[in-house]
PDB file of C-alpha atoms and ligand atoms in Angstrom:
ATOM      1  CA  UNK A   1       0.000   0.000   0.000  1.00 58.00           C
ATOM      2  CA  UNK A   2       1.327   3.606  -0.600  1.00 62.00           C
ATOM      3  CA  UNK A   3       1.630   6.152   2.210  1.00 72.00           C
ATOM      4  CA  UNK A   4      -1.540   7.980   0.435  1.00 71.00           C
ATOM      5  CA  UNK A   5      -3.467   4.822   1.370  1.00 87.00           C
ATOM      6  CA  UNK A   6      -2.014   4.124   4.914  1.00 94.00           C
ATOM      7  CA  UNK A   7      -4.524   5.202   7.680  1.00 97.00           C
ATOM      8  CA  UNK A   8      -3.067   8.521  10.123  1.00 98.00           C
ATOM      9  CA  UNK A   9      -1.930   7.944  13.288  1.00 98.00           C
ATOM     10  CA  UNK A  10      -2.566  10.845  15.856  1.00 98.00           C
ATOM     11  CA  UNK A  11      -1.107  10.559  19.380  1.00 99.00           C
ATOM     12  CA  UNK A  12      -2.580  12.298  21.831  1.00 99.00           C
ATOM     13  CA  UNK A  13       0.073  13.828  25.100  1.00 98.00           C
ATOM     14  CA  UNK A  14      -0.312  15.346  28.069  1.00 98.00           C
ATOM     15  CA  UNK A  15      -0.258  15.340  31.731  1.00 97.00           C
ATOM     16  CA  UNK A  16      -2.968  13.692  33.777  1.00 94.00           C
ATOM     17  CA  UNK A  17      -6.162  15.640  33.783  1.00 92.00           C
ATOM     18  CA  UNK A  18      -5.342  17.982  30.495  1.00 96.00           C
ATOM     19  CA  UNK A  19      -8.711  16.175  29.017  1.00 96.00           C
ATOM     20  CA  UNK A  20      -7.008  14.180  26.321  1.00 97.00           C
ATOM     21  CA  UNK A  21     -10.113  11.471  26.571  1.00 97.00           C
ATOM     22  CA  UNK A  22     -12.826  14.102  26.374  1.00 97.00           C
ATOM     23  CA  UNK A  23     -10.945  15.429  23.173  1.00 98.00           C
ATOM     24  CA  UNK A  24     -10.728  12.196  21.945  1.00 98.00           C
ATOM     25  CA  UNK A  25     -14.100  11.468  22.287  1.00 98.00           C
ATOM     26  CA  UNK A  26     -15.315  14.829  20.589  1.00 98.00           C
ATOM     27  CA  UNK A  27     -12.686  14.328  17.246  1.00 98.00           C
ATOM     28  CA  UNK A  28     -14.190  10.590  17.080  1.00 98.00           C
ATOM     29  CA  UNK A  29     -17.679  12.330  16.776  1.00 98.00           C
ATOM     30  CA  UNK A  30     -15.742  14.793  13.944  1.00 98.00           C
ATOM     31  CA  UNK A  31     -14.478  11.845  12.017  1.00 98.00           C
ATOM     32  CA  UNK A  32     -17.530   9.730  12.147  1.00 98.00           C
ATOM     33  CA  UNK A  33     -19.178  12.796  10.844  1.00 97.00           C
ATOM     34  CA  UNK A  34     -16.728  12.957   7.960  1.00 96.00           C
ATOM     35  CA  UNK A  35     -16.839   9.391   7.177  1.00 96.00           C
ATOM     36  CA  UNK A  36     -13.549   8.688   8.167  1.00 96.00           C
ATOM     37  CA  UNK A  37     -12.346   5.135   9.169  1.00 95.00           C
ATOM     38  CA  UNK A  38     -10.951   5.278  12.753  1.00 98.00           C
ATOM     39  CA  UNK A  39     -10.126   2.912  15.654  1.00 98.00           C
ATOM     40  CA  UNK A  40      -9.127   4.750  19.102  1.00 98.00           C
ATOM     41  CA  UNK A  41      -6.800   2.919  21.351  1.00 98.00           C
ATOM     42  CA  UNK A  42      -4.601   3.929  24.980  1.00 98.00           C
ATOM     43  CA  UNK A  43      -1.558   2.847  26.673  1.00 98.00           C
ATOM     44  CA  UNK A  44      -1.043   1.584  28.992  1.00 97.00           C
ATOM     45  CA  UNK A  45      -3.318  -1.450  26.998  1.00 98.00           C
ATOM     46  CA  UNK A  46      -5.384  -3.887  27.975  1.00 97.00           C
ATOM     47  CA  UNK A  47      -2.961  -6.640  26.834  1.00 97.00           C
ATOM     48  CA  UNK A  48      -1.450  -8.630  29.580  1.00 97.00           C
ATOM     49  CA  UNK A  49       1.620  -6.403  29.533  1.00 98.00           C
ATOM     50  CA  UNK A  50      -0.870  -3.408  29.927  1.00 97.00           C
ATOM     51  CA  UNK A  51      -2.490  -5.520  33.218  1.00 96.00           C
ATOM     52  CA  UNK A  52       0.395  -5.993  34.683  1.00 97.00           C
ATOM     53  CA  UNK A  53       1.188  -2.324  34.595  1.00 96.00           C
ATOM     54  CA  UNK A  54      -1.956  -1.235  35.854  1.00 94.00           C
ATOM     55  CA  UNK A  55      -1.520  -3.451  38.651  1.00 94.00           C
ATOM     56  CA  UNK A  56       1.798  -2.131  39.109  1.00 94.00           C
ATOM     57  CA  UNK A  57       0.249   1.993  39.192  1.00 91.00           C
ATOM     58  CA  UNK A  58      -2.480   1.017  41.550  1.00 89.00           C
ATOM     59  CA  UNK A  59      -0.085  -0.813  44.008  1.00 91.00           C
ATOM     60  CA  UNK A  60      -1.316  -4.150  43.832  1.00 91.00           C
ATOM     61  CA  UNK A  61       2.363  -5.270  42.669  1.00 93.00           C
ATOM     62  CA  UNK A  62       5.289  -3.726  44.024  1.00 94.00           C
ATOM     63  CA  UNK A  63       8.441  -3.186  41.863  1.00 95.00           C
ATOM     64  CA  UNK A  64      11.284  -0.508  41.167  1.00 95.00           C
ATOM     65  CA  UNK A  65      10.291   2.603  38.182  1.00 94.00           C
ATOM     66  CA  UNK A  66      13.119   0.955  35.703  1.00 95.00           C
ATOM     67  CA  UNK A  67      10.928  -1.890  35.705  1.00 96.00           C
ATOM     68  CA  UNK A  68       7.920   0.092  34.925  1.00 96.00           C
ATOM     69  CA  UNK A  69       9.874   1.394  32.326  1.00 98.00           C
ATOM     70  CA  UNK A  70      10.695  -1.329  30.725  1.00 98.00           C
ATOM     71  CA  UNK A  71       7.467  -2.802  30.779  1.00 98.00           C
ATOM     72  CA  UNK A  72       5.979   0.056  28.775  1.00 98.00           C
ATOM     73  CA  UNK A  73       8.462  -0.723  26.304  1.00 98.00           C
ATOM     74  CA  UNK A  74       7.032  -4.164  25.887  1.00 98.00           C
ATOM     75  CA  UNK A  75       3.646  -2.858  26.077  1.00 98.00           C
ATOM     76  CA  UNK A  76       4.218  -0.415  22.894  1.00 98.00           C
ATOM     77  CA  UNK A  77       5.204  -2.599  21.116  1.00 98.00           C
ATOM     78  CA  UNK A  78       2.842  -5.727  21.447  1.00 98.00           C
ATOM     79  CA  UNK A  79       0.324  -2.562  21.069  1.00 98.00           C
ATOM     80  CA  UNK A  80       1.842  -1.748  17.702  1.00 98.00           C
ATOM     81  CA  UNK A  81       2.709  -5.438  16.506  1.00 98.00           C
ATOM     82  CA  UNK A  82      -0.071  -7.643  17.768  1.00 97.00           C
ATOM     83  CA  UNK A  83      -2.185  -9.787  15.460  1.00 96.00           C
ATOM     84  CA  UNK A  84      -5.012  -9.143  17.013  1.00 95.00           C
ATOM     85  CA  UNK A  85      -5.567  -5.288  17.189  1.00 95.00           C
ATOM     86  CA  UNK A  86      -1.863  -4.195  16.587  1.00 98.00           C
ATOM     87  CA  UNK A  87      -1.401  -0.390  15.441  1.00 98.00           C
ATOM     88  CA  UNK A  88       0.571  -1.325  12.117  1.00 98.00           C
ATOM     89  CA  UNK A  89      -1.874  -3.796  10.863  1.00 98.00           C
ATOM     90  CA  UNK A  90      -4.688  -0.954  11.409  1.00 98.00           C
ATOM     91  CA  UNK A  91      -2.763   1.422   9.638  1.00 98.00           C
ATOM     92  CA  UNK A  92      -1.899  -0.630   6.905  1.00 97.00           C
ATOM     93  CA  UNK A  93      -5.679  -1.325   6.188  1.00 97.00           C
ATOM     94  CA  UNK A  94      -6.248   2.509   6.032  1.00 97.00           C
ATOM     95  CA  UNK A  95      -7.474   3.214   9.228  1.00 98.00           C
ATOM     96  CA  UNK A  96      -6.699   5.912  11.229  1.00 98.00           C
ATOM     97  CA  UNK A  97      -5.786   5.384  14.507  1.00 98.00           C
ATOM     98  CA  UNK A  98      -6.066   7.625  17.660  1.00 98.00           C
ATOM     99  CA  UNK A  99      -3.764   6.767  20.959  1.00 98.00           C
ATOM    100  CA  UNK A 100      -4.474   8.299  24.293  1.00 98.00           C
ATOM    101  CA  UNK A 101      -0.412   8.247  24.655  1.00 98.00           C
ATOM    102  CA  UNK A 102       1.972   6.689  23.401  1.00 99.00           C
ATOM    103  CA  UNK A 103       6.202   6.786  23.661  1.00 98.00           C
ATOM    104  CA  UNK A 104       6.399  10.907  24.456  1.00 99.00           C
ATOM    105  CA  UNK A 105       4.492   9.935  27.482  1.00 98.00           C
ATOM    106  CA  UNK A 106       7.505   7.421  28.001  1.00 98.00           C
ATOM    107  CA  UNK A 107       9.729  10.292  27.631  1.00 98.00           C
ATOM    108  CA  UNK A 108       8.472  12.687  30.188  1.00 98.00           C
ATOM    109  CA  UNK A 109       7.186  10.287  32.746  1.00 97.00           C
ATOM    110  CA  UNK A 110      10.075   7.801  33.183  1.00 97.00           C
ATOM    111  CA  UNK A 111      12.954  10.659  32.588  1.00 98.00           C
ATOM    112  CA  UNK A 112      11.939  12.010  36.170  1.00 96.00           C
ATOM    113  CA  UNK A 113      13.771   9.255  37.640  1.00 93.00           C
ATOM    114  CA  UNK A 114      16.331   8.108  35.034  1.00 97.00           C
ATOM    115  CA  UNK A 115      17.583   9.659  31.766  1.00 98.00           C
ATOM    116  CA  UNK A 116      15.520  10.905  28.903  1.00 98.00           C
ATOM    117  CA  UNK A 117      18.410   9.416  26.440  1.00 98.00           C
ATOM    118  CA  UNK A 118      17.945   5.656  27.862  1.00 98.00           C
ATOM    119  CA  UNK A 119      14.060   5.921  27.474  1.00 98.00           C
ATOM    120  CA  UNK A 120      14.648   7.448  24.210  1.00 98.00           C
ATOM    121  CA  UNK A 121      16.876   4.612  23.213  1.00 98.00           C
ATOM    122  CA  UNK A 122      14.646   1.982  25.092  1.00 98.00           C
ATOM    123  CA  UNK A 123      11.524   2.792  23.164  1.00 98.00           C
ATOM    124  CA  UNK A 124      13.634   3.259  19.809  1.00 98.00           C
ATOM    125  CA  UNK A 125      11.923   0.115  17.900  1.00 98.00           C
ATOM    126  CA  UNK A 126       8.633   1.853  18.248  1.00 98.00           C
ATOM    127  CA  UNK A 127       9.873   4.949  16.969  1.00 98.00           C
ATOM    128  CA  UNK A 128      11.575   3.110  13.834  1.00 98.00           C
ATOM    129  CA  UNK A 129       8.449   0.859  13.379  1.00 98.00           C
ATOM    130  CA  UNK A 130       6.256   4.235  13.881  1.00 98.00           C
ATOM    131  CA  UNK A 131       5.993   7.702  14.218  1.00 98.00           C
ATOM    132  CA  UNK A 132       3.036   9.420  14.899  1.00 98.00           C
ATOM    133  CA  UNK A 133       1.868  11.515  12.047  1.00 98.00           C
ATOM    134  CA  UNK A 134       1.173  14.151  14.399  1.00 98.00           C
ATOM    135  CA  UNK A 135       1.085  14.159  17.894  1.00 99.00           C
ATOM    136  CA  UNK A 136      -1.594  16.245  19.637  1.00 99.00           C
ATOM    137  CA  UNK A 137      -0.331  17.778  23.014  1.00 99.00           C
ATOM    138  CA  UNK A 138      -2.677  19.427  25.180  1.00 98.00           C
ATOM    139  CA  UNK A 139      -0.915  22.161  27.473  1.00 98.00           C
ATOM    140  CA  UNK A 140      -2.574  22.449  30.861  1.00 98.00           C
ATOM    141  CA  UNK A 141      -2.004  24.051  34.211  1.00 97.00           C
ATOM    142  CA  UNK A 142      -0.593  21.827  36.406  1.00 96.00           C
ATOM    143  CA  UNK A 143      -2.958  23.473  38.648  1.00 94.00           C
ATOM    144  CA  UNK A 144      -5.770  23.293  36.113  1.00 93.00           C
ATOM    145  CA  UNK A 145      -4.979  20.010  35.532  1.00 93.00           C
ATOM    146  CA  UNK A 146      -5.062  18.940  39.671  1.00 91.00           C
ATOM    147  CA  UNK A 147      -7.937  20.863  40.723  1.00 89.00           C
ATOM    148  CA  UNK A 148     -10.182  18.939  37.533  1.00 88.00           C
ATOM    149  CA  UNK A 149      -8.878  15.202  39.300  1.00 86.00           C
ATOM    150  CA  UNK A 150      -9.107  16.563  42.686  1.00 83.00           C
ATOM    151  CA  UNK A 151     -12.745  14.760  43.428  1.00 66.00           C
ATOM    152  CA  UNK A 152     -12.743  12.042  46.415  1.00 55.00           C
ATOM    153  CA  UNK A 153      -8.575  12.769  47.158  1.00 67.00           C
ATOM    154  CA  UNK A 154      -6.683  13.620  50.589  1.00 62.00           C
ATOM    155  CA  UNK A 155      -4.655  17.317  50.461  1.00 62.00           C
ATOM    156  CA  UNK A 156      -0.949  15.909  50.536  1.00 59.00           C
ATOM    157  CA  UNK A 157      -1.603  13.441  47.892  1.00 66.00           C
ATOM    158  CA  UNK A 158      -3.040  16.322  45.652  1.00 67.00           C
ATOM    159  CA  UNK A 159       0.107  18.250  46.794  1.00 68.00           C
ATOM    160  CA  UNK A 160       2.323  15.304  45.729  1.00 67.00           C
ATOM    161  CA  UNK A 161       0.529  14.602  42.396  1.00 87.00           C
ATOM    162  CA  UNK A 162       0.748  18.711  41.728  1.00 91.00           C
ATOM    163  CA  UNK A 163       4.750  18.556  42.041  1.00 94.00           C
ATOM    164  CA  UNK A 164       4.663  15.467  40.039  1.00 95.00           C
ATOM    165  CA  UNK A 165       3.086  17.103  37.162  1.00 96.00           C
ATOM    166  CA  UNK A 166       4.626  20.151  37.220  1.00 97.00           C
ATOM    167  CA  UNK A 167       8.168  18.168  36.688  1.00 98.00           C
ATOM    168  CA  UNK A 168       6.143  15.753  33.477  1.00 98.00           C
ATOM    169  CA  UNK A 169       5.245  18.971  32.118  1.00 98.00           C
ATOM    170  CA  UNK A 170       8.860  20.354  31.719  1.00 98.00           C
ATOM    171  CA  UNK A 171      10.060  17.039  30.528  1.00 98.00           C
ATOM    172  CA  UNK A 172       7.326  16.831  27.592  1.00 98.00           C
ATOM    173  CA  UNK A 173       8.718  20.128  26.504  1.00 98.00           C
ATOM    174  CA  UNK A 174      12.268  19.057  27.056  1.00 98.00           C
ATOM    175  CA  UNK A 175      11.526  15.724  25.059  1.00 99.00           C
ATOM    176  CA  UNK A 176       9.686  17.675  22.328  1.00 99.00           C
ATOM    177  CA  UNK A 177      12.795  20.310  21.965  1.00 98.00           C
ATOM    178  CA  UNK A 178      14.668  17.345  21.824  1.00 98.00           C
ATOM    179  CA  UNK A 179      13.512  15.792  18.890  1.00 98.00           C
ATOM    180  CA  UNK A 180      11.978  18.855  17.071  1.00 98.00           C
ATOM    181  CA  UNK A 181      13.902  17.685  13.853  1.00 98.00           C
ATOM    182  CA  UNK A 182      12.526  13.983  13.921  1.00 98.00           C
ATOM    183  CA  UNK A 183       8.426  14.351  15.408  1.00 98.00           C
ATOM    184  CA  UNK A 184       5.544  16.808  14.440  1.00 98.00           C
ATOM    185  CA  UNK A 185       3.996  18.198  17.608  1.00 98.00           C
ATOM    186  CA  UNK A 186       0.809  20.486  18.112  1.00 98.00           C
ATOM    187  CA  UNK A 187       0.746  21.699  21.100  1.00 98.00           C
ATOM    188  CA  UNK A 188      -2.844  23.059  21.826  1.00 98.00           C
ATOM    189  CA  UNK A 189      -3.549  25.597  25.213  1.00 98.00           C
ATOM    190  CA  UNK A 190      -5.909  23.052  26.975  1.00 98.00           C
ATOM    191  CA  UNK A 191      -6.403  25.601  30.030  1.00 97.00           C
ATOM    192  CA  UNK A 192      -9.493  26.421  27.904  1.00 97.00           C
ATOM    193  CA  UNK A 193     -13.466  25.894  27.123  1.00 97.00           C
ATOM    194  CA  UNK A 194     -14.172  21.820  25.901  1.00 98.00           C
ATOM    195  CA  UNK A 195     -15.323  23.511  22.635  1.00 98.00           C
ATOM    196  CA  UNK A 196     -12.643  26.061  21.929  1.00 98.00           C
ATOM    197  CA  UNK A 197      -9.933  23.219  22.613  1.00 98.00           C
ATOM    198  CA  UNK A 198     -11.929  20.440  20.304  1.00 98.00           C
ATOM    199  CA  UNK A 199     -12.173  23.418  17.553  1.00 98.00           C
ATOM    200  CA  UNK A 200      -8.485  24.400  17.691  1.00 98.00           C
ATOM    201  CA  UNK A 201      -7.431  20.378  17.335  1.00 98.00           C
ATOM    202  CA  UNK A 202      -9.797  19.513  14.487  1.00 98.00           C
ATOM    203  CA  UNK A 203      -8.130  23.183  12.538  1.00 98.00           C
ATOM    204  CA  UNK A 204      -4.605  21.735  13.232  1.00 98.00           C
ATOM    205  CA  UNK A 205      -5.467  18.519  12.034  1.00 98.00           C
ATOM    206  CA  UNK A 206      -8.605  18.462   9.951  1.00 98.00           C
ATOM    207  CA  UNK A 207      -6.675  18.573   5.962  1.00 97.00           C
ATOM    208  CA  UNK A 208      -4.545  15.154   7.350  1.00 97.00           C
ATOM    209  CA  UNK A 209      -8.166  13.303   6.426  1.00 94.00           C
ATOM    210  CA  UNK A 210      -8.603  15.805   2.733  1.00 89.00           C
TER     211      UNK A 210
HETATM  212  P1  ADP B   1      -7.264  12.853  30.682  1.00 52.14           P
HETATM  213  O1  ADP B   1      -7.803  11.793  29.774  1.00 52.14           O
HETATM  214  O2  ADP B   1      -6.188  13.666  30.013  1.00 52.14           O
HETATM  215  O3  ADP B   1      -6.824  12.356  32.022  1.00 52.14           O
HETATM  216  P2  ADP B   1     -10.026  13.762  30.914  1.00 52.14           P
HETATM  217  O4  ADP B   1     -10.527  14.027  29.536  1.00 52.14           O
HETATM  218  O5  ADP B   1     -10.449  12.494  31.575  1.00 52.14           O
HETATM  219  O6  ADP B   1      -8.431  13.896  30.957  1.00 52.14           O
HETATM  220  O7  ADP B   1     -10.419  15.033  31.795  1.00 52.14           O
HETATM  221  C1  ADP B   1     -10.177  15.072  33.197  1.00 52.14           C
HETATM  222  C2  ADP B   1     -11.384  15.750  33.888  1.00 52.14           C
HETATM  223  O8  ADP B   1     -11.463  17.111  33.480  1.00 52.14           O
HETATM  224  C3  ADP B   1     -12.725  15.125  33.523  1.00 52.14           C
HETATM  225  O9  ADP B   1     -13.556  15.196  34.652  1.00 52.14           O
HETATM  226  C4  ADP B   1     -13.239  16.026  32.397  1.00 52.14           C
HETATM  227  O10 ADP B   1     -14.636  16.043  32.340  1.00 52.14           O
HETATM  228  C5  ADP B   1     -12.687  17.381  32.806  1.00 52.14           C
HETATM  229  N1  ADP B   1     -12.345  18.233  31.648  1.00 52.14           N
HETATM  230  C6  ADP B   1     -11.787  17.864  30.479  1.00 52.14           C
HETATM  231  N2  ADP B   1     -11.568  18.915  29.665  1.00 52.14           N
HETATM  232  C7  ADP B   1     -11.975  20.014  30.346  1.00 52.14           C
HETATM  233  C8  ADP B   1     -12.004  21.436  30.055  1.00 52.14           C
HETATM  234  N3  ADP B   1     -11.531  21.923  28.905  1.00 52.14           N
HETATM  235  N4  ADP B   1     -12.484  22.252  30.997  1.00 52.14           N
HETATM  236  C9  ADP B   1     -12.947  21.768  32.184  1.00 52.14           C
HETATM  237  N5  ADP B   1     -12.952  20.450  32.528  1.00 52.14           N
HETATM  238  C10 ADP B   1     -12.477  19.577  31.630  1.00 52.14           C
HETATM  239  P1  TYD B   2      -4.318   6.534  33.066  1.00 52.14           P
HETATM  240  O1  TYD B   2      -5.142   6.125  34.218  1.00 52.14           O
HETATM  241  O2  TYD B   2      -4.560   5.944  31.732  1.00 52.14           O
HETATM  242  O3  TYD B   2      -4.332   8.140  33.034  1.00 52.14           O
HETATM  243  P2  TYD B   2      -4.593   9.222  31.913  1.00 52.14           P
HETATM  244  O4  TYD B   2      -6.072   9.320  31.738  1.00 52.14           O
HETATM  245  O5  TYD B   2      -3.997  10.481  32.482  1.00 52.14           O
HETATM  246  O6  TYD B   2      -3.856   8.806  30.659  1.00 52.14           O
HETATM  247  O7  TYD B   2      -2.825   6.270  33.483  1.00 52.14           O
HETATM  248  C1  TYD B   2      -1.825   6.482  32.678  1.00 52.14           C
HETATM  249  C2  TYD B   2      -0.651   6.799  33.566  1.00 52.14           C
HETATM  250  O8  TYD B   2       0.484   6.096  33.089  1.00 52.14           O
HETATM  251  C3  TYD B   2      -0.341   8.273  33.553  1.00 52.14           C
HETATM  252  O9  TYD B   2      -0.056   8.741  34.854  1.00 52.14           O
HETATM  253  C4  TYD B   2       0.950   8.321  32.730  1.00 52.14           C
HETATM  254  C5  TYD B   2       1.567   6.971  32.941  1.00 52.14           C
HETATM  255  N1  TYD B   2       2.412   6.517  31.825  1.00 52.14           N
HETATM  256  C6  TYD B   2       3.769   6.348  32.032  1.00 52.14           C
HETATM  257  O10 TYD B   2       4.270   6.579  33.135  1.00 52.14           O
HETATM  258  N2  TYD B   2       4.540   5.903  30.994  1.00 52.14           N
HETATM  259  C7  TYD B   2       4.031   5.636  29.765  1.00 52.14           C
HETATM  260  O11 TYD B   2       4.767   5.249  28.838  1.00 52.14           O
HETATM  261  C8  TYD B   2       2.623   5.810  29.569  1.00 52.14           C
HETATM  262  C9  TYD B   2       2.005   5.494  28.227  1.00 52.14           C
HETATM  263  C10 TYD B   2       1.840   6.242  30.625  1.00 52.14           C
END
């Protein structure tokens, strides 16, 4: 198949809370409207790799962040090579494909506690297998971003989260400065109305599907 033919693939980024799923949601309603064939998927996945890690973030396994690391490395990539729902095959058959995340969430997560180089290198398969044809980042306050997850959660682990964020934030941009040359990265002010932000993504990325 040509690269005319080969479905898009748009990544979505950003810290927890920006409101990457409710975006999601509202360009899936956009691209249904257009008659576009789509398929939206998330990492961590619901593969056994993507289990394991969930387990992992909600404490039910203990283990040290490397191996976390590591695992999402695995988990990529049986999310882009897998027979069964694998990225590449969907792509391939001309669908477009929407992630909530994919490897710059790698990059700015895991390079708070070890270096952005060795999760760059770590995750390099899935960037030589595939790029995103755009990645979608939506910019939010860490503050924003806390006070919209805030419901049913005790003050010092808000505080904790907050600091947290505030440090994924500066390592998306540093990750995105880092490989201006190689990705193409919107970054969209998500600090604003569900509407204006949904009407802002489908401008930027509205003539890949023309
Ligand atoms: P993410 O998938 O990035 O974690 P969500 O889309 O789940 O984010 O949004 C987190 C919370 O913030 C949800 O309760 C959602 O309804 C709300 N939300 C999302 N976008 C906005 C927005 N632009 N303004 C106000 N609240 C929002
Ligand atoms: P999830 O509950 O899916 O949150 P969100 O709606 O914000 O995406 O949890 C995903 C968490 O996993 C989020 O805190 C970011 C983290 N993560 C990593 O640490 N590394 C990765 O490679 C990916 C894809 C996610």
């Amino acid at each position: 198949m040509n690269n005319k033919n080969r479905g898009k693939f748009i990544a979505f980024e950003g810290i927890d809370g920006s409101g990457k799923s409710t975006q999601i949601q509202l360009l899936s309603e956009k691209l249904l409207e257009e008659k576009i064939y789509f398929y939206t998927t998330m990492e961590p996945t619901d593969s056994p790799i993507g289990s394991l890690i969930h387990q992992i973030m909600t404490g039910r396994i203990k283990t040290d962040n490397k191996v976390i690391a590591g695992l999402f490395v695995a988990d990529r990539l049986d999310h882009l090579l897998n027979d069964v729902n694998g990225i590449i095959g969907k792509i391939n058959e001309g669908i477009t494909v929407i992630s909530d995340r994919y490897y710059f969430s790698s990059y700015a997560y895991h390079s708070i506690d070890m270096p952005m180089e060795w999760v760059i290198k770590a995750n390099s398969q899935s960037s030589a297998l595939l790029k995103p044809t755009v990645t979608v980042f939506i910019d939010v306050d860490p503050d924003v971003a806390v006070e919209r997850i805030a419901k049913n959660r005790y003050q010092k682990e808000l505080f904790e989260k907050k600091s947290r964020l505030i440090k994924v934030r500066e390592k998306y941009y540093e990750a995105f400065d880092k490989l201006k040359d190689e990705e193409k990265v919107i970054i969209i002010d998500g600090n604003r109305s569900v509407s204006e932000i949904a009407d802002d993504i489908w401008k930027e990325v509205a003539h890949y599907f023309e």
